[in-house]
Amino acid sequence: MTSTLDPSSAPSTAREPRKTGFRILRRRQNEALPLFFARIALPLLLMLLIIVFSLAAPDTFATVDNLKTVLNLQAVLTILAIGLLLPLIVGELDLSVAANLGLGLILVTGLTSQQGMPAVPAMITAIAACTAVGLINGLLVSKVGINSFIVTIGMSTILTGLIGAYTLGNVFYENIPEELTGLGQGNLLGIPLPVVVAAAIGLIVWYILSQTPAGRFLYAIGGSRDAARLSGIAVPRFTIGAFAGAGALAGIAGVIQAGILGSGSPTVGPPCCFLPMPQFSWAPPRSSRVLLTCGAPSSPS
């Protein structure tokens, strides 16, 4: 007894995996396009605004002096945003960076104007204190297991209270050393020093994140904490390091802000709390879920 096979069945079977592969590829391309446009939307909008204002006011807006002023005003916020990026990469959120900036500013101005400490030791002390705040945040999140949103909101409240208790609502403006004001108001080859510092920090952080194993480990933790742990990555240690880095950068931003202002006010810091979160839309998936929890509580996945 013999049986015959339908010749048309073999080609259709062979074409099926190919069709499936094309469908998967097409679906991935369709999913990638909105993500690509979401990433470039803000830079395109910024370029459009620059072009519009340059055409509308070429004598005042499109000038080198105005560019220096704008960059100088955004240098501190840039450093603070880079610091906030580090916890975001590992899937956490540090809402105390603004208050930590205020702590660094008050410490460096208070130690120099009230206690008579030299400028350089005061700067180092302020940055070290802000780094210690970041370490505490990291320990509470990674070792104790408290949610980073709760930890950093609480830390922000504590720091705001400490700043108010230390300053008693006063502004430190007397006996500010020239070394401090020179850092915030000086120039290097015609470029404001805060811009130079922000650019240097950006390059250093970019190199660490993209060219070193530590940076790859941070991204791995943000992508999947369990997978990173199973791969042998010390998840708690790198999480603590991310928070400590955020604290250190907040301290540097506070010192530079003190130099720009030439004084120390207890109200500086909290206005920086609401950073433009869309600029972090390219962060790992876990980071995106963390950002969503800032707006409204969500059910656990």
mmCIF file with all atom_site columns, C-alpha atoms in Angstrom, residues 113-261:
data_model
loop_
_atom_site.group_PDB
_atom_site.id
_atom_site.type_symbol
_atom_site.label_atom_id
_atom_site.label_alt_id
_atom_site.label_comp_id
_atom_site.label_asym_id
_atom_site.label_entity_id
_atom_site.label_seq_id
_atom_site.pdbx_PDB_ins_code
_atom_site.Cartn_x
_atom_site.Cartn_y
_atom_site.Cartn_z
_atom_site.occupancy
_atom_site.B_iso_or_equiv
_atom_site.pdbx_formal_charge
_atom_site.auth_seq_id
_atom_site.auth_comp_id
_atom_site.auth_asym_id
_atom_site.auth_atom_id
_atom_site.pdbx_PDB_model_num
ATOM 1   C CA . SER A 1 113 ? 31.400 82.715 56.531 1.00 0.00 ? 113 SER A CA 1
ATOM 2   C CA . GLN A 1 114 ? 30.349 81.652 60.037 1.00 0.00 ? 114 GLN A CA 1
ATOM 3   C CA . GLN A 1 115 ? 33.087 79.259 61.200 1.00 0.00 ? 115 GLN A CA 1
ATOM 4   C CA . GLY A 1 116 ? 35.970 80.810 59.257 1.00 0.00 ? 116 GLY A CA 1
ATOM 5   C CA . MET A 1 117 ? 37.045 77.577 57.567 1.00 0.00 ? 117 MET A CA 1
ATOM 6   C CA . PRO A 1 118 ? 39.170 77.954 54.401 1.00 0.00 ? 118 PRO A CA 1
ATOM 7   C CA . ALA A 1 119 ? 37.335 77.524 51.118 1.00 0.00 ? 119 ALA A CA 1
ATOM 8   C CA . VAL A 1 120 ? 38.874 74.258 49.902 1.00 0.00 ? 120 VAL A CA 1
ATOM 9   C CA . PRO A 1 121 ? 38.366 72.274 53.163 1.00 0.00 ? 121 PRO A CA 1
ATOM 10  C CA . ALA A 1 122 ? 34.826 73.652 53.356 1.00 0.00 ? 122 ALA A CA 1
ATOM 11  C CA . MET A 1 123 ? 34.093 72.475 49.811 1.00 0.00 ? 123 MET A CA 1
ATOM 12  C CA . ILE A 1 124 ? 35.473 69.015 50.547 1.00 0.00 ? 124 ILE A CA 1
ATOM 13  C CA . THR A 1 125 ? 33.470 68.812 53.787 1.00 0.00 ? 125 THR A CA 1
ATOM 14  C CA . ALA A 1 126 ? 30.244 69.829 52.057 1.00 0.00 ? 126 ALA A CA 1
ATOM 15  C CA . ILE A 1 127 ? 30.673 67.320 49.225 1.00 0.00 ? 127 ILE A CA 1
ATOM 16  C CA . ALA A 1 128 ? 31.623 64.566 51.694 1.00 0.00 ? 128 ALA A CA 1
ATOM 17  C CA . ALA A 1 129 ? 28.507 65.276 53.781 1.00 0.00 ? 129 ALA A CA 1
ATOM 18  C CA . CYS A 1 130 ? 26.272 65.080 50.712 1.00 0.00 ? 130 CYS A CA 1
ATOM 19  C CA . THR A 1 131 ? 27.972 61.836 49.678 1.00 0.00 ? 131 THR A CA 1
ATOM 20  C CA . ALA A 1 132 ? 27.273 60.440 53.154 1.00 0.00 ? 132 ALA A CA 1
ATOM 21  C CA . VAL A 1 133 ? 23.601 61.304 52.691 1.00 0.00 ? 133 VAL A CA 1
ATOM 22  C CA . GLY A 1 134 ? 23.614 59.315 49.449 1.00 0.00 ? 134 GLY A CA 1
ATOM 23  C CA . LEU A 1 135 ? 25.288 56.386 51.208 1.00 0.00 ? 135 LEU A CA 1
ATOM 24  C CA . ILE A 1 136 ? 22.589 56.378 53.868 1.00 0.00 ? 136 ILE A CA 1
ATOM 25  C CA . ASN A 1 137 ? 19.916 56.366 51.167 1.00 0.00 ? 137 ASN A CA 1
ATOM 26  C CA . GLY A 1 138 ? 21.608 53.466 49.415 1.00 0.00 ? 138 GLY A CA 1
ATOM 27  C CA . LEU A 1 139 ? 21.972 51.448 52.600 1.00 0.00 ? 139 LEU A CA 1
ATOM 28  C CA . LEU A 1 140 ? 18.328 51.919 53.537 1.00 0.00 ? 140 LEU A CA 1
ATOM 29  C CA . VAL A 1 141 ? 17.193 50.907 50.051 1.00 0.00 ? 141 VAL A CA 1
ATOM 30  C CA . SER A 1 142 ? 19.525 47.972 49.353 1.00 0.00 ? 142 SER A CA 1
ATOM 31  C CA . LYS A 1 143 ? 20.161 46.564 52.822 1.00 0.00 ? 143 LYS A CA 1
ATOM 32  C CA . VAL A 1 144 ? 17.020 47.391 54.795 1.00 0.00 ? 144 VAL A CA 1
ATOM 33  C CA . GLY A 1 145 ? 14.743 47.001 51.774 1.00 0.00 ? 145 GLY A CA 1
ATOM 34  C CA . ILE A 1 146 ? 12.728 50.220 52.077 1.00 0.00 ? 146 ILE A CA 1
ATOM 35  C CA . ASN A 1 147 ? 11.266 51.641 48.880 1.00 0.00 ? 147 ASN A CA 1
ATOM 36  C CA . SER A 1 148 ? 13.536 54.338 47.438 1.00 0.00 ? 148 SER A CA 1
ATOM 37  C CA . PHE A 1 149 ? 10.606 56.715 46.951 1.00 0.00 ? 149 PHE A CA 1
ATOM 38  C CA . ILE A 1 150 ? 9.819  56.618 50.672 1.00 0.00 ? 150 ILE A CA 1
ATOM 39  C CA . VAL A 1 151 ? 13.465 56.764 51.765 1.00 0.00 ? 151 VAL A CA 1
ATOM 40  C CA . THR A 1 152 ? 14.419 59.761 49.674 1.00 0.00 ? 152 THR A CA 1
ATOM 41  C CA . ILE A 1 153 ? 11.227 61.712 50.376 1.00 0.00 ? 153 ILE A CA 1
ATOM 42  C CA . GLY A 1 154 ? 11.896 61.217 54.088 1.00 0.00 ? 154 GLY A CA 1
ATOM 43  C CA . MET A 1 155 ? 15.552 62.169 53.681 1.00 0.00 ? 155 MET A CA 1
ATOM 44  C CA . SER A 1 156 ? 14.538 65.319 51.818 1.00 0.00 ? 156 SER A CA 1
ATOM 45  C CA . THR A 1 157 ? 12.279 66.313 54.700 1.00 0.00 ? 157 THR A CA 1
ATOM 46  C CA . ILE A 1 158 ? 15.033 65.648 57.243 1.00 0.00 ? 158 ILE A CA 1
ATOM 47  C CA . LEU A 1 159 ? 17.590 67.672 55.287 1.00 0.00 ? 159 LEU A CA 1
ATOM 48  C CA . THR A 1 160 ? 15.173 70.573 54.903 1.00 0.00 ? 160 THR A CA 1
ATOM 49  C CA . GLY A 1 161 ? 14.671 70.579 58.674 1.00 0.00 ? 161 GLY A CA 1
ATOM 50  C CA . LEU A 1 162 ? 18.415 70.428 59.359 1.00 0.00 ? 162 LEU A CA 1
ATOM 51  C CA . ILE A 1 163 ? 19.064 73.318 56.980 1.00 0.00 ? 163 ILE A CA 1
ATOM 52  C CA . GLY A 1 164 ? 16.393 75.402 58.672 1.00 0.00 ? 164 GLY A CA 1
ATOM 53  C CA . ALA A 1 165 ? 17.758 74.587 62.137 1.00 0.00 ? 165 ALA A CA 1
ATOM 54  C CA . TYR A 1 166 ? 21.332 75.488 61.118 1.00 0.00 ? 166 TYR A CA 1
ATOM 55  C CA . THR A 1 167 ? 20.503 78.753 59.360 1.00 0.00 ? 167 THR A CA 1
ATOM 56  C CA . LEU A 1 168 ? 17.530 79.823 61.525 1.00 0.00 ? 168 LEU A CA 1
ATOM 57  C CA . GLY A 1 169 ? 16.114 81.261 58.328 1.00 0.00 ? 169 GLY A CA 1
ATOM 58  C CA . ASN A 1 170 ? 19.099 83.553 57.762 1.00 0.00 ? 170 ASN A CA 1
ATOM 59  C CA . VAL A 1 171 ? 21.070 84.041 54.554 1.00 0.00 ? 171 VAL A CA 1
ATOM 60  C CA . PHE A 1 172 ? 24.857 83.672 54.755 1.00 0.00 ? 172 PHE A CA 1
ATOM 61  C CA . TYR A 1 173 ? 26.357 86.421 52.611 1.00 0.00 ? 173 TYR A CA 1
ATOM 62  C CA . GLU A 1 174 ? 29.227 87.881 54.637 1.00 0.00 ? 174 GLU A CA 1
ATOM 63  C CA . ASN A 1 175 ? 32.877 86.833 54.358 1.00 0.00 ? 175 ASN A CA 1
ATOM 64  C CA . ILE A 1 176 ? 32.308 84.506 51.405 1.00 0.00 ? 176 ILE A CA 1
ATOM 65  C CA . PRO A 1 177 ? 35.847 83.652 50.161 1.00 0.00 ? 177 PRO A CA 1
ATOM 66  C CA . GLU A 1 178 ? 36.943 84.626 46.675 1.00 0.00 ? 178 GLU A CA 1
ATOM 67  C CA . GLU A 1 179 ? 37.916 81.027 45.901 1.00 0.00 ? 179 GLU A CA 1
ATOM 68  C CA . LEU A 1 180 ? 34.266 80.022 46.218 1.00 0.00 ? 180 LEU A CA 1
ATOM 69  C CA . THR A 1 181 ? 32.828 82.906 44.212 1.00 0.00 ? 181 THR A CA 1
ATOM 70  C CA . GLY A 1 182 ? 35.557 82.444 41.631 1.00 0.00 ? 182 GLY A CA 1
ATOM 71  C CA . LEU A 1 183 ? 34.405 78.855 41.090 1.00 0.00 ? 183 LEU A CA 1
ATOM 72  C CA . GLY A 1 184 ? 30.878 80.007 40.345 1.00 0.00 ? 184 GLY A CA 1
ATOM 73  C CA . GLN A 1 185 ? 31.595 83.266 38.551 1.00 0.00 ? 185 GLN A CA 1
ATOM 74  C CA . GLY A 1 186 ? 35.002 82.700 36.938 1.00 0.00 ? 186 GLY A CA 1
ATOM 75  C CA . ASN A 1 187 ? 35.865 81.805 33.363 1.00 0.00 ? 187 ASN A CA 1
ATOM 76  C CA . LEU A 1 188 ? 38.261 79.422 31.645 1.00 0.00 ? 188 LEU A CA 1
ATOM 77  C CA . LEU A 1 189 ? 39.248 80.541 28.146 1.00 0.00 ? 189 LEU A CA 1
ATOM 78  C CA . GLY A 1 190 ? 36.087 82.616 28.010 1.00 0.00 ? 190 GLY A CA 1
ATOM 79  C CA . ILE A 1 191 ? 33.834 79.740 29.106 1.00 0.00 ? 191 ILE A CA 1
ATOM 80  C CA . PRO A 1 192 ? 32.083 79.984 32.510 1.00 0.00 ? 192 PRO A CA 1
ATOM 81  C CA . LEU A 1 193 ? 33.653 77.605 35.025 1.00 0.00 ? 193 LEU A CA 1
ATOM 82  C CA . PRO A 1 194 ? 30.307 76.001 36.007 1.00 0.00 ? 194 PRO A CA 1
ATOM 83  C CA . VAL A 1 195 ? 29.835 75.012 32.346 1.00 0.00 ? 195 VAL A CA 1
ATOM 84  C CA . VAL A 1 196 ? 33.342 73.536 32.238 1.00 0.00 ? 196 VAL A CA 1
ATOM 85  C CA . VAL A 1 197 ? 32.704 71.540 35.417 1.00 0.00 ? 197 VAL A CA 1
ATOM 86  C CA . ALA A 1 198 ? 29.323 70.290 34.161 1.00 0.00 ? 198 ALA A CA 1
ATOM 87  C CA . ALA A 1 199 ? 30.845 69.227 30.832 1.00 0.00 ? 199 ALA A CA 1
ATOM 88  C CA . ALA A 1 200 ? 33.722 67.442 32.580 1.00 0.00 ? 200 ALA A CA 1
ATOM 89  C CA . ILE A 1 201 ? 31.333 65.597 34.891 1.00 0.00 ? 201 ILE A CA 1
ATOM 90  C CA . GLY A 1 202 ? 29.164 64.617 31.937 1.00 0.00 ? 202 GLY A CA 1
ATOM 91  C CA . LEU A 1 203 ? 32.149 63.176 30.068 1.00 0.00 ? 203 LEU A CA 1
ATOM 92  C CA . ILE A 1 204 ? 33.381 61.268 33.122 1.00 0.00 ? 204 ILE A CA 1
ATOM 93  C CA . VAL A 1 205 ? 29.956 59.771 33.849 1.00 0.00 ? 205 VAL A CA 1
ATOM 94  C CA . TRP A 1 206 ? 29.478 58.913 30.164 1.00 0.00 ? 206 TRP A CA 1
ATOM 95  C CA . TYR A 1 207 ? 32.802 57.089 30.125 1.00 0.00 ? 207 TYR A CA 1
ATOM 96  C CA . ILE A 1 208 ? 31.991 55.157 33.300 1.00 0.00 ? 208 ILE A CA 1
ATOM 97  C CA . LEU A 1 209 ? 28.535 54.142 32.088 1.00 0.00 ? 209 LEU A CA 1
ATOM 98  C CA . SER A 1 210 ? 29.458 53.203 28.525 1.00 0.00 ? 210 SER A CA 1
ATOM 99  C CA . GLN A 1 211 ? 33.088 52.106 28.634 1.00 0.00 ? 211 GLN A CA 1
ATOM 100 C CA . THR A 1 212 ? 33.583 50.304 31.955 1.00 0.00 ? 212 THR A CA 1
ATOM 101 C CA . PRO A 1 213 ? 32.250 47.049 33.459 1.00 0.00 ? 213 PRO A CA 1
ATOM 102 C CA . ALA A 1 214 ? 30.755 49.038 36.341 1.00 0.00 ? 214 ALA A CA 1
ATOM 103 C CA . GLY A 1 215 ? 28.522 50.930 33.930 1.00 0.00 ? 215 GLY A CA 1
ATOM 104 C CA . ARG A 1 216 ? 27.376 47.721 32.253 1.00 0.00 ? 216 ARG A CA 1
ATOM 105 C CA . PHE A 1 217 ? 26.612 46.237 35.661 1.00 0.00 ? 217 PHE A CA 1
ATOM 106 C CA . LEU A 1 218 ? 24.463 49.265 36.532 1.00 0.00 ? 218 LEU A CA 1
ATOM 107 C CA . TYR A 1 219 ? 22.456 48.872 33.329 1.00 0.00 ? 219 TYR A CA 1
ATOM 108 C CA . ALA A 1 220 ? 22.117 45.141 33.962 1.00 0.00 ? 220 ALA A CA 1
ATOM 109 C CA . ILE A 1 221 ? 20.691 45.819 37.423 1.00 0.00 ? 221 ILE A CA 1
ATOM 110 C CA . GLY A 1 222 ? 18.212 48.298 35.980 1.00 0.00 ? 222 GLY A CA 1
ATOM 111 C CA . GLY A 1 223 ? 17.152 45.846 33.282 1.00 0.00 ? 223 GLY A CA 1
ATOM 112 C CA . SER A 1 224 ? 16.536 42.911 35.613 1.00 0.00 ? 224 SER A CA 1
ATOM 113 C CA . ARG A 1 225 ? 17.645 42.874 39.212 1.00 0.00 ? 225 ARG A CA 1
ATOM 114 C CA . ASP A 1 226 ? 17.114 39.118 39.595 1.00 0.00 ? 226 ASP A CA 1
ATOM 115 C CA . ALA A 1 227 ? 19.013 38.307 36.405 1.00 0.00 ? 227 ALA A CA 1
ATOM 116 C CA . ALA A 1 228 ? 21.880 40.554 37.493 1.00 0.00 ? 228 ALA A CA 1
ATOM 117 C CA . ARG A 1 229 ? 22.036 38.819 40.867 1.00 0.00 ? 229 ARG A CA 1
ATOM 118 C CA . LEU A 1 230 ? 22.069 35.381 39.240 1.00 0.00 ? 230 LEU A CA 1
ATOM 119 C CA . SER A 1 231 ? 24.877 36.585 36.961 1.00 0.00 ? 231 SER A CA 1
ATOM 120 C CA . GLY A 1 232 ? 27.066 37.254 39.986 1.00 0.00 ? 232 GLY A CA 1
ATOM 121 C CA . ILE A 1 233 ? 26.726 41.049 40.084 1.00 0.00 ? 233 ILE A CA 1
ATOM 122 C CA . ALA A 1 234 ? 26.863 42.568 43.579 1.00 0.00 ? 234 ALA A CA 1
ATOM 123 C CA . VAL A 1 235 ? 23.489 44.306 43.293 1.00 0.00 ? 235 VAL A CA 1
ATOM 124 C CA . PRO A 1 236 ? 23.456 45.940 46.766 1.00 0.00 ? 236 PRO A CA 1
ATOM 125 C CA . ARG A 1 237 ? 26.977 47.328 46.382 1.00 0.00 ? 237 ARG A CA 1
ATOM 126 C CA . PHE A 1 238 ? 26.309 48.920 43.005 1.00 0.00 ? 238 PHE A CA 1
ATOM 127 C CA . THR A 1 239 ? 22.968 50.277 44.210 1.00 0.00 ? 239 THR A CA 1
ATOM 128 C CA . ILE A 1 240 ? 24.683 51.937 47.161 1.00 0.00 ? 240 ILE A CA 1
ATOM 129 C CA . GLY A 1 241 ? 27.327 53.300 44.809 1.00 0.00 ? 241 GLY A CA 1
ATOM 130 C CA . ALA A 1 242 ? 24.664 54.816 42.553 1.00 0.00 ? 242 ALA A CA 1
ATOM 131 C CA . PHE A 1 243 ? 23.056 56.644 45.471 1.00 0.00 ? 243 PHE A CA 1
ATOM 132 C CA . ALA A 1 244 ? 26.457 57.764 46.775 1.00 0.00 ? 244 ALA A CA 1
ATOM 133 C CA . GLY A 1 245 ? 27.321 59.118 43.330 1.00 0.00 ? 245 GLY A CA 1
ATOM 134 C CA . ALA A 1 246 ? 24.040 61.019 43.242 1.00 0.00 ? 246 ALA A CA 1
ATOM 135 C CA . GLY A 1 247 ? 24.839 62.514 46.644 1.00 0.00 ? 247 GLY A CA 1
ATOM 136 C CA . ALA A 1 248 ? 28.349 63.535 45.599 1.00 0.00 ? 248 ALA A CA 1
ATOM 137 C CA . LEU A 1 249 ? 27.091 65.235 42.441 1.00 0.00 ? 249 LEU A CA 1
ATOM 138 C CA . ALA A 1 250 ? 24.377 67.008 44.432 1.00 0.00 ? 250 ALA A CA 1
ATOM 139 C CA . GLY A 1 251 ? 27.100 68.296 46.764 1.00 0.00 ? 251 GLY A CA 1
ATOM 140 C CA . ILE A 1 252 ? 29.183 69.534 43.827 1.00 0.00 ? 252 ILE A CA 1
ATOM 141 C CA . ALA A 1 253 ? 26.116 71.253 42.394 1.00 0.00 ? 253 ALA A CA 1
ATOM 142 C CA . GLY A 1 254 ? 25.468 72.908 45.761 1.00 0.00 ? 254 GLY A CA 1
ATOM 143 C CA . VAL A 1 255 ? 29.038 74.195 46.021 1.00 0.00 ? 255 VAL A CA 1
ATOM 144 C CA . ILE A 1 256 ? 28.893 75.634 42.506 1.00 0.00 ? 256 ILE A CA 1
ATOM 145 C CA . GLN A 1 257 ? 25.496 77.197 43.186 1.00 0.00 ? 257 GLN A CA 1
ATOM 146 C CA . ALA A 1 258 ? 26.944 78.853 46.282 1.00 0.00 ? 258 ALA A CA 1
ATOM 147 C CA . GLY A 1 259 ? 29.742 80.290 44.161 1.00 0.00 ? 259 GLY A CA 1
ATOM 148 C CA . ILE A 1 260 ? 27.296 81.588 41.553 1.00 0.00 ? 260 ILE A CA 1
ATOM 149 C CA . LEU A 1 261 ? 25.078 83.280 44.144 1.00 0.00 ? 261 LEU A CA 1
#
